[in-house]
Coordinates of C-alpha atoms in Angstrom, one line a residue:
X16 CA -31.1 80.4 -22.8
X17 CA -33.2 77.2 -22.2
X18 CA -33.2 77.7 -18.6
X19 CA -34.7 81.3 -18.9
X20 CA -37.1 80.0 -21.5
X21 CA -38.6 76.8 -19.8
X22 CA -38.7 78.6 -16.3
X23 CA -41.1 81.0 -18.1
X24 CA -43.4 78.4 -19.4
X25 CA -46.8 77.0 -17.8
X26 CA -46.0 73.4 -18.1
X27 CA -44.3 70.7 -16.2
X28 CA -40.9 71.2 -17.9
X29 CA -40.3 74.1 -15.5
X30 CA -40.1 71.6 -12.7
X31 CA -37.6 69.3 -14.3
X32 CA -34.3 71.1 -13.5
X33 CA -35.5 71.9 -10.1
X34 CA -36.3 68.1 -9.4
X35 CA -33.1 66.8 -11.3
X36 CA -31.1 69.3 -9.4
X37 CA -32.4 67.9 -6.0
X38 CA -31.8 64.4 -7.2
X39 CA -28.2 65.1 -8.1
X40 CA -27.9 67.0 -4.9
X41 CA -29.0 64.0 -2.7
X42 CA -26.7 61.6 -5.0
X43 CA -23.6 63.5 -4.4
X44 CA -24.4 63.9 -0.7
X45 CA -24.2 60.2 -0.6
X46 CA -21.0 60.2 -2.4
X47 CA -19.5 62.3 0.0
X48 CA -20.7 60.7 3.1
X49 CA -22.7 57.5 2.7
X50 CA -25.8 57.4 5.2
X51 CA -28.7 55.2 4.9
X52 CA -31.2 57.7 5.3
X53 CA -30.1 59.5 2.1
X54 CA -31.9 56.8 0.4
X55 CA -35.2 57.9 1.1
X56 CA -34.5 61.3 0.0
X57 CA -33.2 59.9 -3.4
X58 CA -36.0 57.7 -3.9
X59 CA -38.9 60.3 -3.2
X60 CA -37.1 63.1 -5.2
X61 CA -36.9 60.4 -8.1
X62 CA -40.5 59.6 -7.7
X63 CA -41.5 63.4 -8.2
X64 CA -39.1 63.7 -11.1
X65 CA -40.8 60.7 -12.5
X66 CA -44.1 62.2 -12.4
X67 CA -42.9 65.2 -14.2
X68 CA -40.5 63.4 -16.8
X69 CA -41.5 59.7 -17.2
X70 CA -38.5 58.6 -18.9
X71 CA -36.7 59.4 -15.6
X72 CA -37.6 55.9 -14.5
X73 CA -34.8 54.5 -16.1
X74 CA -32.9 55.9 -13.4
X75 CA -34.2 53.3 -11.0
X76 CA -32.3 50.2 -12.0
X77 CA -29.3 52.5 -12.5
X78 CA -29.4 54.0 -8.9
X79 CA -30.4 50.9 -7.1
X80 CA -27.4 48.8 -8.7
X81 CA -25.1 51.6 -7.9
X82 CA -26.1 51.9 -4.2
X83 CA -25.7 48.0 -3.9
X84 CA -22.3 47.9 -5.3
X85 CA -20.7 51.2 -4.5
X86 CA -17.7 50.2 -2.2
X87 CA -17.6 53.7 -0.3
X88 CA -20.1 52.5 2.1
X89 CA -20.2 49.0 4.3
X90 CA -22.7 46.4 2.9
X91 CA -25.0 47.0 5.6
X92 CA -25.2 50.7 4.9
X93 CA -25.6 50.0 1.1
X94 CA -28.4 47.5 1.7
X95 CA -30.2 50.1 3.9
X96 CA -29.8 52.8 1.7
X97 CA -31.0 50.6 -1.3
X98 CA -34.3 49.5 0.9
X99 CA -35.1 53.3 1.7
X100 CA -34.5 54.4 -1.7
X101 CA -37.3 51.8 -3.1
X102 CA -39.4 53.0 -0.2
X103 CA -39.1 56.6 -0.8
X104 CA -39.9 56.2 -4.5
X105 CA -42.9 54.0 -3.7
X106 CA -44.2 56.6 -1.2
X107 CA -44.6 59.1 -4.2
X108 CA -45.7 56.7 -6.8
X109 CA -47.9 54.3 -5.0
X110 CA -51.0 56.9 -4.7
X111 CA -50.8 57.3 -8.5
X112 CA -50.7 53.6 -9.1
X113 CA -53.6 53.0 -6.7
X114 CA -55.8 55.9 -8.5
X115 CA -55.0 54.2 -11.9
X116 CA -56.1 50.8 -10.5
X117 CA -59.3 52.1 -9.2
X118 CA -60.1 54.1 -12.3
X119 CA -59.0 51.6 -14.9
X120 CA -58.3 48.2 -13.2
X121 CA -54.7 48.4 -14.2
X122 CA -51.6 48.9 -12.2
X123 CA -49.5 51.8 -13.9
X124 CA -47.1 53.8 -11.9
X125 CA -47.5 57.0 -13.9
X126 CA -49.4 56.9 -17.2
X127 CA -50.0 54.1 -19.7
X128 CA -48.6 56.1 -22.5
X129 CA -45.1 54.1 -22.8
X130 CA -46.2 52.3 -26.0
X131 CA -47.4 55.0 -27.9
X132 CA -44.3 57.2 -26.9
X133 CA -42.0 54.2 -27.7
X134 CA -43.5 54.0 -31.1
X135 CA -43.1 57.6 -31.8
X136 CA -39.5 57.2 -31.7
X137 CA -39.1 53.8 -33.1
X138 CA -41.2 53.3 -36.4
X139 CA -40.3 53.1 -40.2
X140 CA -41.2 56.9 -40.6
X141 CA -39.5 58.2 -37.4
X142 CA -36.9 60.7 -37.8
X143 CA -35.8 61.3 -34.2
X144 CA -38.2 64.0 -33.4
X145 CA -41.9 63.7 -32.6
X146 CA -44.2 62.6 -35.7
X147 CA -48.0 61.9 -34.8
X148 CA -49.6 58.6 -35.4
X149 CA -51.9 60.5 -38.1
X150 CA -50.8 63.6 -39.9
X151 CA -52.0 67.0 -38.8
X152 CA -53.0 65.4 -35.5
X153 CA -50.0 66.2 -33.3
X154 CA -52.1 67.9 -30.7
X155 CA -52.3 66.7 -27.1
X156 CA -56.1 66.7 -27.7
X157 CA -55.9 64.0 -30.1
X158 CA -52.9 61.8 -29.2
X159 CA -54.4 59.5 -26.8
X160 CA -57.7 58.9 -28.8
X161 CA -55.9 58.3 -32.0
X162 CA -53.6 55.8 -30.4
X163 CA -56.4 54.0 -28.9
X164 CA -58.7 54.2 -32.0
X165 CA -55.7 52.8 -34.4
X166 CA -54.8 50.2 -31.9
X167 CA -58.6 48.9 -31.6
X168 CA -59.0 48.9 -35.3
X169 CA -55.9 46.8 -35.9
X170 CA -56.9 44.3 -33.0
X171 CA -60.6 44.4 -33.9
X172 CA -62.0 44.8 -30.3
X173 CA -61.9 47.0 -27.4
X174 CA -58.7 47.5 -25.6
X175 CA -57.6 48.5 -22.1
X176 CA -55.1 51.3 -21.6
X177 CA -52.5 48.5 -20.8
X178 CA -53.3 46.7 -24.0
X179 CA -53.1 49.8 -25.9
X180 CA -49.8 50.4 -24.8
X181 CA -48.6 46.7 -25.3
X182 CA -49.8 47.0 -29.0
X183 CA -47.7 49.7 -29.6
X184 CA -44.6 48.5 -27.9
X185 CA -45.1 45.4 -30.2
X186 CA -45.3 47.5 -33.3
X187 CA -41.9 49.3 -32.3
X188 CA -40.1 46.2 -31.4
X189 CA -41.4 44.8 -34.7
X190 CA -39.8 47.6 -36.7
X191 CA -36.4 47.1 -34.5
X192 CA -36.2 43.3 -35.1
X193 CA -37.0 43.7 -38.9
X194 CA -35.1 46.8 -39.8
X195 CA -32.1 46.8 -37.4
X196 CA -29.9 48.8 -39.8
X197 CA -32.6 51.5 -40.3
X198 CA -33.0 51.7 -36.6
X199 CA -29.3 52.0 -35.7
X200 CA -29.0 54.9 -38.3
X201 CA -32.2 56.5 -36.5
X202 CA -30.5 56.0 -33.0
X203 CA -27.4 57.8 -34.5
X204 CA -29.7 60.7 -35.6
X205 CA -31.4 60.9 -32.1
X206 CA -27.8 61.1 -30.5
X207 CA -27.0 64.0 -32.9
X208 CA -30.1 65.6 -32.0
X209 CA -29.6 65.2 -28.3
X210 CA -26.3 67.0 -28.2
X211 CA -26.6 69.4 -31.0
X212 CA -26.8 73.4 -30.7
X213 CA -30.1 73.4 -32.1
X214 CA -33.2 73.2 -29.8
X215 CA -35.7 70.8 -31.3
X216 CA -39.3 72.5 -31.2
X217 CA -42.2 71.2 -29.2
X218 CA -45.3 73.1 -28.4
X219 CA -43.4 76.2 -27.7
X220 CA -40.4 77.7 -29.9
X221 CA -37.5 79.4 -28.0
X222 CA -36.7 81.4 -31.3
X223 CA -39.9 82.8 -31.3
X224 CA -39.8 84.0 -27.8
X225 CA -36.4 85.3 -28.5
X226 CA -37.8 87.9 -30.8
X227 CA -39.3 89.5 -27.8
X228 CA -36.7 88.8 -25.0
X229 CA -33.1 90.0 -25.3
X230 CA -31.5 87.8 -22.6
X231 CA -32.8 84.9 -24.7
X232 CA -31.8 86.5 -28.2
X233 CA -28.2 86.9 -26.8
X234 CA -27.6 83.8 -24.9
X235 CA -29.1 81.3 -27.4
X236 CA -26.1 82.1 -29.7
X237 CA -23.5 81.9 -26.8
X238 CA -24.8 79.2 -24.2
X239 CA -26.3 76.2 -25.6
X240 CA -25.8 72.6 -26.0
X241 CA -23.2 73.0 -28.9
X242 CA -20.9 74.5 -26.3
X243 CA -22.0 72.8 -23.3
X244 CA -21.7 69.1 -24.5
X245 CA -18.1 69.2 -25.9
X246 CA -17.0 71.2 -22.9
X247 CA -18.5 68.7 -20.6
X248 CA -16.8 65.8 -22.2
X249 CA -13.6 67.6 -22.2
X250 CA -14.0 68.3 -18.5
X251 CA -14.8 64.6 -17.9
X252 CA -11.7 63.7 -19.5
X253 CA -9.6 66.0 -17.3
X254 CA -11.2 65.2 -13.9
X255 CA -11.6 61.2 -14.6
X256 CA -8.3 60.3 -12.7
X257 CA -8.5 63.0 -10.1
X258 CA -11.0 61.3 -8.1
X259 CA -13.5 58.3 -8.0
X260 CA -16.4 60.7 -7.4
X261 CA -17.1 62.0 -10.9
X262 CA -17.8 58.5 -12.6
X263 CA -21.4 57.8 -11.0
X264 CA -22.5 61.4 -12.3
X265 CA -21.3 60.7 -15.7
X266 CA -23.0 57.4 -15.6
X267 CA -26.2 58.8 -14.7
X268 CA -25.9 61.4 -17.5
X269 CA -25.3 58.4 -19.9
X270 CA -28.4 56.7 -18.6
X271 CA -30.5 59.6 -19.1
X272 CA -29.2 60.2 -22.4
X273 CA -30.2 56.6 -23.2
X274 CA -33.6 57.4 -22.3
X275 CA -33.9 60.0 -25.0
X276 CA -32.4 57.5 -27.6
X277 CA -35.2 55.1 -26.5
X278 CA -38.1 57.6 -27.3
X279 CA -37.7 60.7 -29.2
X280 CA -36.1 64.0 -28.9
X281 CA -37.5 67.3 -27.7
X282 CA -35.6 70.5 -26.2
X283 CA -37.5 70.0 -23.1
X284 CA -36.7 66.2 -22.9
X285 CA -33.1 66.7 -23.1
X286 CA -33.1 70.1 -20.9
X287 CA -32.7 67.6 -17.7
X288 CA -29.3 66.8 -18.9
X289 CA -28.0 70.1 -18.1
X290 CA -26.9 69.7 -14.4
X291 CA -25.2 66.7 -15.2
X292 CA -23.1 68.5 -17.9
X293 CA -22.5 71.8 -16.2
X294 CA -20.2 70.6 -13.5
X295 CA -18.0 68.9 -16.0
X296 CA -18.1 71.9 -18.5
X297 CA -17.1 74.2 -15.7
X298 CA -14.1 72.0 -14.8

């Protein structure tokens, strides 16, 4: 049901599954037949995915490390693949970084919103979902301005976008440092939200659309994360000893899940987990 829902929306979520599918396609191709040139395709696809879903940047260290240590290929092939992977990523992200440098004088690969997004999911009042910095201001028109104004009021001077991000990152880390038990409970709640049958509402609500769509109305009660997640875990257990191939895909699923726990949970944020889970659930 979420696949039908998100593909029908005019927002970047409709690109997430498409790009994640290609990303996994190139990864599994390298698993089957390690070839150096696949690194460029993996890197470029990841770059496009990062532009649509910024938390996908968490894949970079995981994939790079995997390419360098995977014994399926000779050391020379692994090194060449890793170099081409980095180049493919930079080819896509470098123009964006240069544009940001030209406009703001700061080098950001995508946006400078890491700090506020990190704080949304890690603060004393966080519940695992999105909660705006100011009540009744949870609109894209206000988010950035509120983050800048509140940070500048706290510091007492004008701040660059990078400094605003650094301020909110510091506030989130301070909460984690001073309230570790509360933060761990919060992380457990995020994990439950990430694997729960319920779709956490953002700007668009799948249940509202389901009132006018019989495929959504029927499928949302039959095929959802409450079915997919446990089947995927069971499938992973069944296939674990059959081949060494599944474990990198399982690893990257855990890596992406970790990016959800790092920030906050929305239905559209966890949606890219689907292509990782479906093969194991099918098994």
